mmCIF file of C-alpha atoms and ligand atoms in Angstrom:
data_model
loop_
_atom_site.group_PDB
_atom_site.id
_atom_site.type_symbol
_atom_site.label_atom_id
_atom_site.label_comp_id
_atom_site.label_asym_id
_atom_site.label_seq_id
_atom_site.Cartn_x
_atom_site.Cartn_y
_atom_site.Cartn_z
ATOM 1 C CA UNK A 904 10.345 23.968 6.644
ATOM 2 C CA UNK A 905 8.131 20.815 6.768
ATOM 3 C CA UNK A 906 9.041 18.674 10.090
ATOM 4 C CA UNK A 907 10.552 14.833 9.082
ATOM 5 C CA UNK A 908 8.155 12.179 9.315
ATOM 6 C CA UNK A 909 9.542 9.957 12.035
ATOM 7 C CA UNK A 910 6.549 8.183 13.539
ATOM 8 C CA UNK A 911 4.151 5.207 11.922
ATOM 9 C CA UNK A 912 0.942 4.007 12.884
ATOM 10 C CA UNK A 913 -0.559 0.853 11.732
ATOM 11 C CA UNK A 914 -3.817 -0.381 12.304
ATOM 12 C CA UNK A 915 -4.449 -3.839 12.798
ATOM 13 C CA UNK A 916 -7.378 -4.076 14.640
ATOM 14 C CA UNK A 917 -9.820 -5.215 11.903
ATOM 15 C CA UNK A 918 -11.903 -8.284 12.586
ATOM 16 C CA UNK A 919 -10.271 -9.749 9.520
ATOM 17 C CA UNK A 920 -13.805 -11.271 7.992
ATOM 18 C CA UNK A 921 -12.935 -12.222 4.727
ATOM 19 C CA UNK A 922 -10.136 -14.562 5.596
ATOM 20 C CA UNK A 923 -12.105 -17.064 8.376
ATOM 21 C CA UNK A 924 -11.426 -19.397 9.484
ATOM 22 C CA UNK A 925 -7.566 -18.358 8.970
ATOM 23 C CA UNK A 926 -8.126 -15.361 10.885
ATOM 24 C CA UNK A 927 -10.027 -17.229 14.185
ATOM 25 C CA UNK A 928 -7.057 -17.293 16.114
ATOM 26 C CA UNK A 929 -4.916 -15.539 14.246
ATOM 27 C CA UNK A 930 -4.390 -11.578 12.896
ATOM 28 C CA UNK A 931 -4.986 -11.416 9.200
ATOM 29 C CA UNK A 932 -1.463 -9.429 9.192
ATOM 30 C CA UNK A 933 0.048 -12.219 10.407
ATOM 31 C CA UNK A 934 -0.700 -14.117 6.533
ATOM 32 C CA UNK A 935 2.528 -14.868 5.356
ATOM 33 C CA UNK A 936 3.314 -14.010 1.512
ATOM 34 C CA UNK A 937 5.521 -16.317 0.847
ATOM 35 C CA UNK A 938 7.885 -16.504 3.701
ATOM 36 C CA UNK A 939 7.211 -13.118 5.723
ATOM 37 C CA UNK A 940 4.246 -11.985 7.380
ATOM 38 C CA UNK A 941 2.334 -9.246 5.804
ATOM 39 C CA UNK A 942 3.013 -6.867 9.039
ATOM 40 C CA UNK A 943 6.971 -7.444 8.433
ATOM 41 C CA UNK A 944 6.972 -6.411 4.841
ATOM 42 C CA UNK A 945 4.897 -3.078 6.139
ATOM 43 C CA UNK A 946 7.648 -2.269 9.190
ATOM 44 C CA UNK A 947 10.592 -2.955 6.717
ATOM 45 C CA UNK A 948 8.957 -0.423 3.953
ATOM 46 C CA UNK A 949 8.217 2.352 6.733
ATOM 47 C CA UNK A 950 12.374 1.977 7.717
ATOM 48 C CA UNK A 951 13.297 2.000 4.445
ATOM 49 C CA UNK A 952 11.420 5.388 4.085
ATOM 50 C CA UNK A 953 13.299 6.582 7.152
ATOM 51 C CA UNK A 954 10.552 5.631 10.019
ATOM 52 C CA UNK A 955 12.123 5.473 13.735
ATOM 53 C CA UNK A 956 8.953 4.931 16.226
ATOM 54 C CA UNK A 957 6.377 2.598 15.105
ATOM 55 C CA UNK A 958 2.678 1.969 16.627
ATOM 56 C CA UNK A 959 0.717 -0.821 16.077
ATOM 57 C CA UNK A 960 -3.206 -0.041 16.635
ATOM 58 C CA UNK A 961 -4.544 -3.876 17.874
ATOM 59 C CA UNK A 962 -6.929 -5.650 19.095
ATOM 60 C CA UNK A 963 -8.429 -9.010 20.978
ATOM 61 C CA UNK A 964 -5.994 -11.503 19.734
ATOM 62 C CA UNK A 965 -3.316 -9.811 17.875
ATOM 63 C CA UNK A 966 -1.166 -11.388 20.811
ATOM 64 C CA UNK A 967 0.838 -12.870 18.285
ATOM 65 C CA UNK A 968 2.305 -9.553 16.664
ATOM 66 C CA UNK A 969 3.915 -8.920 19.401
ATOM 67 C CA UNK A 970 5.768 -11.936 19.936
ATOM 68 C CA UNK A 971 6.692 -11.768 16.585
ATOM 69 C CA UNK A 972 8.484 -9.074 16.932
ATOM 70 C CA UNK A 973 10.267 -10.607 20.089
ATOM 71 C CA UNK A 974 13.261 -12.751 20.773
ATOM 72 C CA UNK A 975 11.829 -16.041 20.716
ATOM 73 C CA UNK A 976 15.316 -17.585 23.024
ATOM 74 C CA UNK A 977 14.265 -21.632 22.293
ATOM 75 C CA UNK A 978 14.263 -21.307 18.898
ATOM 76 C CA UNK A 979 17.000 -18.639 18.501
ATOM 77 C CA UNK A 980 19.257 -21.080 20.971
ATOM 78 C CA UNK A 981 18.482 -23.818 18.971
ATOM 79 C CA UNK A 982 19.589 -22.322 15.577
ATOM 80 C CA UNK A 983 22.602 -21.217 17.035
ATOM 81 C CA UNK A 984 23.679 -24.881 18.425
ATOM 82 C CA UNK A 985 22.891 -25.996 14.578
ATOM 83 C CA UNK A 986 24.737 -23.357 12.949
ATOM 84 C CA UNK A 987 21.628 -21.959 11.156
ATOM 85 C CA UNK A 988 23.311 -18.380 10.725
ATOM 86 C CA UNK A 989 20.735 -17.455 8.274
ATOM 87 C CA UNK A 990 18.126 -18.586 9.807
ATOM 88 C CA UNK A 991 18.939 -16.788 13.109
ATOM 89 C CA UNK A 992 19.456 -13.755 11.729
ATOM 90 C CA UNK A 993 16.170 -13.901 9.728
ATOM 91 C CA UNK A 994 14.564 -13.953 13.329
ATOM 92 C CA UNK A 995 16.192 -11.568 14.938
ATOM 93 C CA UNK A 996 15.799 -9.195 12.319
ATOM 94 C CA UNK A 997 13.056 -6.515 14.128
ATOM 95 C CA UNK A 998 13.386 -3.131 15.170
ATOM 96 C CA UNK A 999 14.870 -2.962 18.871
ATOM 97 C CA UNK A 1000 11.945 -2.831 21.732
ATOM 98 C CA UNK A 1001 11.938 0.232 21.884
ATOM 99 C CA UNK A 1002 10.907 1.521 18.327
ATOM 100 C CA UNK A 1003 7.439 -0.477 18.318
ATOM 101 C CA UNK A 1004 4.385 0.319 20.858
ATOM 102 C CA UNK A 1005 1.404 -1.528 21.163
ATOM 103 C CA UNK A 1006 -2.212 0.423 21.846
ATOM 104 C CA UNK A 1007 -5.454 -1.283 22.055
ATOM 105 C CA UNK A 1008 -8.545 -0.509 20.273
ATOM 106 C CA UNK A 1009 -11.012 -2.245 22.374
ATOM 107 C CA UNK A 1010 -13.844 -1.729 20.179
ATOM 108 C CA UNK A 1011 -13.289 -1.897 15.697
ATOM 109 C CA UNK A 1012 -15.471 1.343 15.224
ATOM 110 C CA UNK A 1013 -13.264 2.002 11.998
ATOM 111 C CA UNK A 1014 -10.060 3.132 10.480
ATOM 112 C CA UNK A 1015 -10.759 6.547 11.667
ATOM 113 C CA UNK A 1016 -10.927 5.519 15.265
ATOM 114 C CA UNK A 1017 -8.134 3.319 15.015
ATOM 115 C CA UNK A 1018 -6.156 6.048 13.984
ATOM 116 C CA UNK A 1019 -7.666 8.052 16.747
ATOM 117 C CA UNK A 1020 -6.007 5.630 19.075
ATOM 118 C CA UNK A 1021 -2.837 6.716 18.189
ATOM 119 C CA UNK A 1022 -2.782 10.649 19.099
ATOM 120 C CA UNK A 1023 -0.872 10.581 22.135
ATOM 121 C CA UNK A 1024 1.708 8.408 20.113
ATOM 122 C CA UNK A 1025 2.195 11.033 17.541
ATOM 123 C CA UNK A 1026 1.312 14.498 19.589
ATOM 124 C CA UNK A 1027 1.784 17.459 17.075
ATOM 125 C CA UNK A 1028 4.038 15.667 14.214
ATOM 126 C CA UNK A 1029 2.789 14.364 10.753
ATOM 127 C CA UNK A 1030 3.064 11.071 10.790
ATOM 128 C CA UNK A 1031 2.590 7.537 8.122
ATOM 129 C CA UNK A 1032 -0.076 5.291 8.239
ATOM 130 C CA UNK A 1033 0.224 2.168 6.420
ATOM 131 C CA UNK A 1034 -2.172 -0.508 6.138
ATOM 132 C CA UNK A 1035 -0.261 -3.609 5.896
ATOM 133 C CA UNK A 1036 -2.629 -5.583 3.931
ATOM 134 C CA UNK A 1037 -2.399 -3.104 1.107
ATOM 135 C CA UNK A 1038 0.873 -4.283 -0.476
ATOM 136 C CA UNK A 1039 3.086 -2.863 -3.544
ATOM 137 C CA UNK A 1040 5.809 -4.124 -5.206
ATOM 138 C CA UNK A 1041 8.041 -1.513 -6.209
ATOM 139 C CA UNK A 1042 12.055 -1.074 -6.657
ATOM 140 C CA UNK A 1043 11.662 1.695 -4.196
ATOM 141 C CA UNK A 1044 9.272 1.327 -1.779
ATOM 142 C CA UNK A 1045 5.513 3.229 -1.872
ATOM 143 C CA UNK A 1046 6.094 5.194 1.594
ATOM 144 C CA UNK A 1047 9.896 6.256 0.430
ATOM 145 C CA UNK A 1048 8.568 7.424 -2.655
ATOM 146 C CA UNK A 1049 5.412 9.281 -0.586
ATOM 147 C CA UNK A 1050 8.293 11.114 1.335
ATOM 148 C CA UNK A 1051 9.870 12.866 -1.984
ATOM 149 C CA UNK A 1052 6.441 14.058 -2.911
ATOM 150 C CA UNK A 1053 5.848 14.936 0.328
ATOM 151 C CA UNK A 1054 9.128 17.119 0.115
ATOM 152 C CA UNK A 1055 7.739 18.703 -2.245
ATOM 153 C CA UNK A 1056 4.081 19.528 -1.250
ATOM 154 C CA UNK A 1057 4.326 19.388 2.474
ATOM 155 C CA UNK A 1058 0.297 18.787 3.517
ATOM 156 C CA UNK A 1059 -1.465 15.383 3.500
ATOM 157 C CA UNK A 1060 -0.209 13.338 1.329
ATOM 158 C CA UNK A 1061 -1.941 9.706 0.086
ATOM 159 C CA UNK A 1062 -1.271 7.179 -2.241
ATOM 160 C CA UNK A 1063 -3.697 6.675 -4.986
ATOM 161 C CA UNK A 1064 -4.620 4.764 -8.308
ATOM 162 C CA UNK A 1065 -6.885 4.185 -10.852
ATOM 163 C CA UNK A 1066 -9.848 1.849 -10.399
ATOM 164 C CA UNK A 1067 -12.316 0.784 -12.528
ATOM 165 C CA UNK A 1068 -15.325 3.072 -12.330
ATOM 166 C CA UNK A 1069 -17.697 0.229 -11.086
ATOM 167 C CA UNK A 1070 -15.037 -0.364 -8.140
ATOM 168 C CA UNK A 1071 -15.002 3.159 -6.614
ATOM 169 C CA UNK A 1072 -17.410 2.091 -3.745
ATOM 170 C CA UNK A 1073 -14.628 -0.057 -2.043
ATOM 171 C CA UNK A 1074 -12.369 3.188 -1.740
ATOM 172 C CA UNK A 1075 -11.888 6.417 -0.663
ATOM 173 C CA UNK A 1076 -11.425 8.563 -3.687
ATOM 174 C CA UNK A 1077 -10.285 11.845 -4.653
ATOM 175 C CA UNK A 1078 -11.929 15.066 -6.094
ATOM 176 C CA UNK A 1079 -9.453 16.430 -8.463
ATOM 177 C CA UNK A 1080 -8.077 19.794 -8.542
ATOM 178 C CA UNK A 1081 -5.419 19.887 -10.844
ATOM 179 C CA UNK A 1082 -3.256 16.955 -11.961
ATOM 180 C CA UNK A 1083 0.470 16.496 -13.606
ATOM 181 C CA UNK A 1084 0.120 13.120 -14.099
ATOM 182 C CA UNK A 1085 2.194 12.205 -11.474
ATOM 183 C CA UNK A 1086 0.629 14.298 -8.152
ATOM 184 C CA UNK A 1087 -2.731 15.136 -8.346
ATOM 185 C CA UNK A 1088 -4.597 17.957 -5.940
ATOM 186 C CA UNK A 1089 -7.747 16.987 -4.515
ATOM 187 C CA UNK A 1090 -10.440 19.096 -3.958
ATOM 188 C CA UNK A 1091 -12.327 16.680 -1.975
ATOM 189 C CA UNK A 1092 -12.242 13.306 -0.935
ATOM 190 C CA UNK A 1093 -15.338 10.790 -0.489
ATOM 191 C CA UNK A 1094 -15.330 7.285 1.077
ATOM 192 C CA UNK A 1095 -16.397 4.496 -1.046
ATOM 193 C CA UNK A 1096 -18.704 6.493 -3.665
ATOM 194 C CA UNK A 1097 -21.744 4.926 -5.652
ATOM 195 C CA UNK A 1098 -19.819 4.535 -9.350
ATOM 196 C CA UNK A 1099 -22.292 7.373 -10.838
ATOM 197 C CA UNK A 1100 -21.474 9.734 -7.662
ATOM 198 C CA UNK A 1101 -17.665 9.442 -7.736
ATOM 199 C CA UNK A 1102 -15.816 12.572 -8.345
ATOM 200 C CA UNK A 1103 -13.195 10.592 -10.466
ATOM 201 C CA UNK A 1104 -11.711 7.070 -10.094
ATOM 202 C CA UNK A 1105 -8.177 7.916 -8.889
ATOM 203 C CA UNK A 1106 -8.698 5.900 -5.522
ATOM 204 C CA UNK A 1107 -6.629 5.910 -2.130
ATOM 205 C CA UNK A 1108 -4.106 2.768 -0.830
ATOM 206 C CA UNK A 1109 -3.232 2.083 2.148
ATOM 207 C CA UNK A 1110 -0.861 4.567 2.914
ATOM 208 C CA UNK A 1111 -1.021 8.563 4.226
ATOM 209 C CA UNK A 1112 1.316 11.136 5.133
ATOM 210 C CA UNK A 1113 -1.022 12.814 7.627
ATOM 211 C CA UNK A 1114 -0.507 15.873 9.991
ATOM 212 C CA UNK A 1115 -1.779 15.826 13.451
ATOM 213 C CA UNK A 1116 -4.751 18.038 12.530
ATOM 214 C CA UNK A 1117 -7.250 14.954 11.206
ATOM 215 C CA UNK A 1118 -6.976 14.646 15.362
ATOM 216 C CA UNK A 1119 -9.444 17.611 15.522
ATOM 217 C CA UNK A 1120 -11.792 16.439 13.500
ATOM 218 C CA UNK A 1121 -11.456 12.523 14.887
ATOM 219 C CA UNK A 1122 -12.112 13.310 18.320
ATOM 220 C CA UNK A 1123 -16.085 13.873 17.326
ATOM 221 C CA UNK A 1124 -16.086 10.656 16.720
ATOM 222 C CA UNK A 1125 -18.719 11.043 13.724
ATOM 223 C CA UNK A 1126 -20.121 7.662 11.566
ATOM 224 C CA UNK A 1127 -19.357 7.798 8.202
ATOM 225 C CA UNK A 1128 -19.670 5.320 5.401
ATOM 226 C CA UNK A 1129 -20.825 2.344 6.548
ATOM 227 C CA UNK A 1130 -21.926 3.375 10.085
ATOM 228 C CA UNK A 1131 -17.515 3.478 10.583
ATOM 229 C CA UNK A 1132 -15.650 6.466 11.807
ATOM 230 C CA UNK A 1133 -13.610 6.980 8.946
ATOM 231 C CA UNK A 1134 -9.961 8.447 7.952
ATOM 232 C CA UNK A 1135 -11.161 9.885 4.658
ATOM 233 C CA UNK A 1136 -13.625 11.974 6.498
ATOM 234 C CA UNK A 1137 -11.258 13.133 8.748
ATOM 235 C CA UNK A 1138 -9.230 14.175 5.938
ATOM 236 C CA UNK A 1139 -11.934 15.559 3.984
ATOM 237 C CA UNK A 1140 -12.720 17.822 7.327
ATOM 238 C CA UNK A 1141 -9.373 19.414 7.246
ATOM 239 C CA UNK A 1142 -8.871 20.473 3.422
ATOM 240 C CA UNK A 1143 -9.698 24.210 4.415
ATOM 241 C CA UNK A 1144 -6.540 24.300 5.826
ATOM 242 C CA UNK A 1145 -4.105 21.442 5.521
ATOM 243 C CA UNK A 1146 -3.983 20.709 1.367
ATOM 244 C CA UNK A 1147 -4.574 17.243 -0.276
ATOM 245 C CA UNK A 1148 -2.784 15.383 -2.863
ATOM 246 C CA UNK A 1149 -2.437 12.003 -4.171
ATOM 247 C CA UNK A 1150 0.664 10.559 -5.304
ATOM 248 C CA UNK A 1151 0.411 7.791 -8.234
ATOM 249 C CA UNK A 1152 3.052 5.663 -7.114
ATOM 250 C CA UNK A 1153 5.102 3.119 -9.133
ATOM 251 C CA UNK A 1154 4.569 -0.223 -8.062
ATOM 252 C CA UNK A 1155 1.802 -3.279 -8.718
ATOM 253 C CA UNK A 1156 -0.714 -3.281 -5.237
ATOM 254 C CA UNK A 1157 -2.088 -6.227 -4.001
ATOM 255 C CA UNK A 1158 -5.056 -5.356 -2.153
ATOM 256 C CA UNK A 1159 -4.381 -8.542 0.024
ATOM 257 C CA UNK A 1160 -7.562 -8.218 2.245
ATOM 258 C CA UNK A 1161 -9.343 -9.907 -0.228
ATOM 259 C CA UNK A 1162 -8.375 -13.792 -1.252
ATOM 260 C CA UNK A 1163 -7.719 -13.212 -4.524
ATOM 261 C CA UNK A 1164 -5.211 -10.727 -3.837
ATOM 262 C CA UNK A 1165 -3.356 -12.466 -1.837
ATOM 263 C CA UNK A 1166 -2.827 -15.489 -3.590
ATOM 264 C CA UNK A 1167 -1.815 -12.769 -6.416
ATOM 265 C CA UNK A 1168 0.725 -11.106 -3.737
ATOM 266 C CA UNK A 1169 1.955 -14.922 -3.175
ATOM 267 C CA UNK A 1170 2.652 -15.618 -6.798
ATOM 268 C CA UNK A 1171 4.245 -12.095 -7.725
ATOM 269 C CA UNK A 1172 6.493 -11.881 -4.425
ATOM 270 C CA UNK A 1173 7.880 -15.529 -5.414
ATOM 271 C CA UNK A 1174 8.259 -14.328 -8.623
ATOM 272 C CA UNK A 1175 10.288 -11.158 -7.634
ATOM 273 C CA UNK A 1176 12.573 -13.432 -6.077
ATOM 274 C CA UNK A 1177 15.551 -15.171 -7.297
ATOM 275 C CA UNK A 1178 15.674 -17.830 -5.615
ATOM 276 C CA UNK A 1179 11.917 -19.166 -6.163
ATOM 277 C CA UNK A 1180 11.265 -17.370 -9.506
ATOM 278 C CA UNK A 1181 12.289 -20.630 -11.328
ATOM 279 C CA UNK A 1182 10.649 -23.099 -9.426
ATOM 280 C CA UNK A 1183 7.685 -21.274 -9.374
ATOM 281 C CA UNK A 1184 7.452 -20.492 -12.961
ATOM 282 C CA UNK A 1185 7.173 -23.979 -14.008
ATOM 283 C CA UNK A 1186 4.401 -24.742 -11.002
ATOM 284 C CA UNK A 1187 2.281 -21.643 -12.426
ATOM 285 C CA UNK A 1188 3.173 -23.456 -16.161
ATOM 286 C CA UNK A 1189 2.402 -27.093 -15.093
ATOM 287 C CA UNK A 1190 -0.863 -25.920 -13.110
ATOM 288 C CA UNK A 1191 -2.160 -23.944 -16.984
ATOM 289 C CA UNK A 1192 -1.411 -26.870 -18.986
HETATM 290 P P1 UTP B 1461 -10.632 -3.665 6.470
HETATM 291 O O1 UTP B 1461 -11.659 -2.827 5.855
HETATM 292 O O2 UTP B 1461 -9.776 -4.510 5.572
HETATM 293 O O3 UTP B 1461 -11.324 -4.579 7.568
HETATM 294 O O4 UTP B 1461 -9.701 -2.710 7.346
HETATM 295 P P2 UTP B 1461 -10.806 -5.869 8.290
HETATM 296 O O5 UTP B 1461 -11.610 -6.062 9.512
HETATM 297 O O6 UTP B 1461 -9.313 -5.829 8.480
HETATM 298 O O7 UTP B 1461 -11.104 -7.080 7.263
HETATM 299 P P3 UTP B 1461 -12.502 -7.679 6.749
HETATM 300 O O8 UTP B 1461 -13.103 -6.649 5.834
HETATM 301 O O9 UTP B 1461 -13.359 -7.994 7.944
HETATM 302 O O10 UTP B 1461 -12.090 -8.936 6.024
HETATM 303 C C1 UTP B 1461 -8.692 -1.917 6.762
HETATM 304 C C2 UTP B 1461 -7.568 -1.699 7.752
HETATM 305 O O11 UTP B 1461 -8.043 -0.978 8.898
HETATM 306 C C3 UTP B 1461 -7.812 -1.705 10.084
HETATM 307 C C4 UTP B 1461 -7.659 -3.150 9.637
HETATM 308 O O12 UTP B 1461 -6.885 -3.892 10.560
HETATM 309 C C5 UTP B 1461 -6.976 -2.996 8.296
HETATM 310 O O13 UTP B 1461 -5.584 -2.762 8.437
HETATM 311 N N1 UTP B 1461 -8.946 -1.456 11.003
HETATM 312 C C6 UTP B 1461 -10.217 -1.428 10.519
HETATM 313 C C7 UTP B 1461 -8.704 -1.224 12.340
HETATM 314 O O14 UTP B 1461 -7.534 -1.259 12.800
HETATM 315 N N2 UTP B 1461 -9.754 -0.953 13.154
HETATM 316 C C8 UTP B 1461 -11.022 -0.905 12.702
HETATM 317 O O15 UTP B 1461 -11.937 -0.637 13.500
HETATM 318 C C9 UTP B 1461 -11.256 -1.153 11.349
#
């Protein structure tokens, strides 16, 4: 029987480059699309997939993560005296204290190492890793529908799509075994490819179902792509005995590490929503005219 996923890790230690100055003083998962910070909409898809213990891998000033996901008593105090019943609740709504740990990475060496960080957190259970900048829009959300495949398969499981050949040296991407169209078995796995060495184009998001093997392998601490210690080789490492697939998942990703999409993320969140989709409609109109 394949043991529950309970436990999350997400990394946030990343120097956040692409997004200075905004990112100076602040954590790039702190970027709010449009009313909610990116790390919120990440925590609220790894509970909806059933999550109970979450770990955030951080860094030099990611400080204000954590009080985000505090009681902030002025404010709170204050909305109460006003009546702001919404609002109140929309700040206390977190996971109790107890459900979120903090580790520091101390030094970016890579997502590998980040994940590293996190093996006393999640001992000998498979666990989720979710990158909060990758976001998807989906009726159900891309770790809840990682879990049914997972059911099924048991193994590592990661979330992939296509990408325009010219693109797979931004990603890790998989070697293809076999492939029903929906979960494809991979062979292999390769981090960020030249375009005429990639074993295909089907390319992996932000998000695993990992077991506590890739530790193994992470421990040696070996450079990969880009002089980084890297997940993908971990998982590569362990194929021999822990199998690899790749679930397409149904959604639209915003890969909202870069600029562009993120102001994508902004537009198609508003959009999603009822109560902006109207107002924002005509902006996006009046702004094409
Ligand atoms: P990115 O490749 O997006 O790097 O990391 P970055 O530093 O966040 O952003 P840029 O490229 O400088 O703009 C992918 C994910 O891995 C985490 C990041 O926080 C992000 O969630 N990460 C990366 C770490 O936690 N530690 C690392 O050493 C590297």
């Amino acid at each position: 029987m394949k043991t529950r996923v309970r436990k999350a890790v997400l990394p946030v230690a990343g120097l956040g480059t692409r997004f200075l100055p905004a990112t100076k003083c602040m954590p790039k998962e702190m970027l709010p699309v449009v009313d909610k910070p990116l790390i919120q909409y990440a925590i609220e898809e790894a509970e909806a997939a059933g999550i109970e213990q979450f770990m955030l891998i951080t860094g030099r000033g990611k400080n204000l993560l954590e009080d985000h996901f505090d009681h902030a008593f002025e404010l709170e105090r204050t909305l109460e005296l006003r009546g702001r019943l919404k609002e109140l609740e929309m700040v206390r709504d977190f996971p109790e204290p107890s459900k979120i740990q903090y580790m520091r990475q101390q030094q970016a060496l890579g997502l590998g190492h980040a994940i590293w960080c996190a093996r006393d957190f999640v001992r000998d259970e498979p666990f989720a890793v979710i990158l909060p900048d990758d976001m998807v829009l989906a009726e159900t959300g891309c770790l809840s529908q990682m879990m049914e495949a997972y059911a099924e398969v048991g193994g590592n499981v990661v979330a992939v799509g296509e990408v325009p050949r010219e693109h797979t040296n931004r990603y890790g991407i998989l070697d293809v075994e076999s492939d029903d169209g929906r979960i494809a078995k991979a062979r292999g796995v390769v981090e960020k490819p030249a375009p005429e060495d990639a074993p295909s184009t089907l390319s992996v998001i932000g998000r695993y179902i990992l077991q506590p093997d890739i530790f193994a392998h992470l421990d040696k601490k070996q450079k990969g792509a880009g002089g980084e210690i890297q997940l993908t080789d971990a998982i590569a490492a362990t194929l021999g005995t822990v199998p690899l697939h790749g679930l397409r998942y149904q959604g639209q990703r915003f890969d909202c590490g870069s600029k562009a999409g993120f102001v994508a993320a902004n537009v198609a969140y508003a959009l999603a929503r009822e109560d902006m989709e109207k107002d924002v409609r005509l902006a996006i109109m009046e702004l094409l005219k």
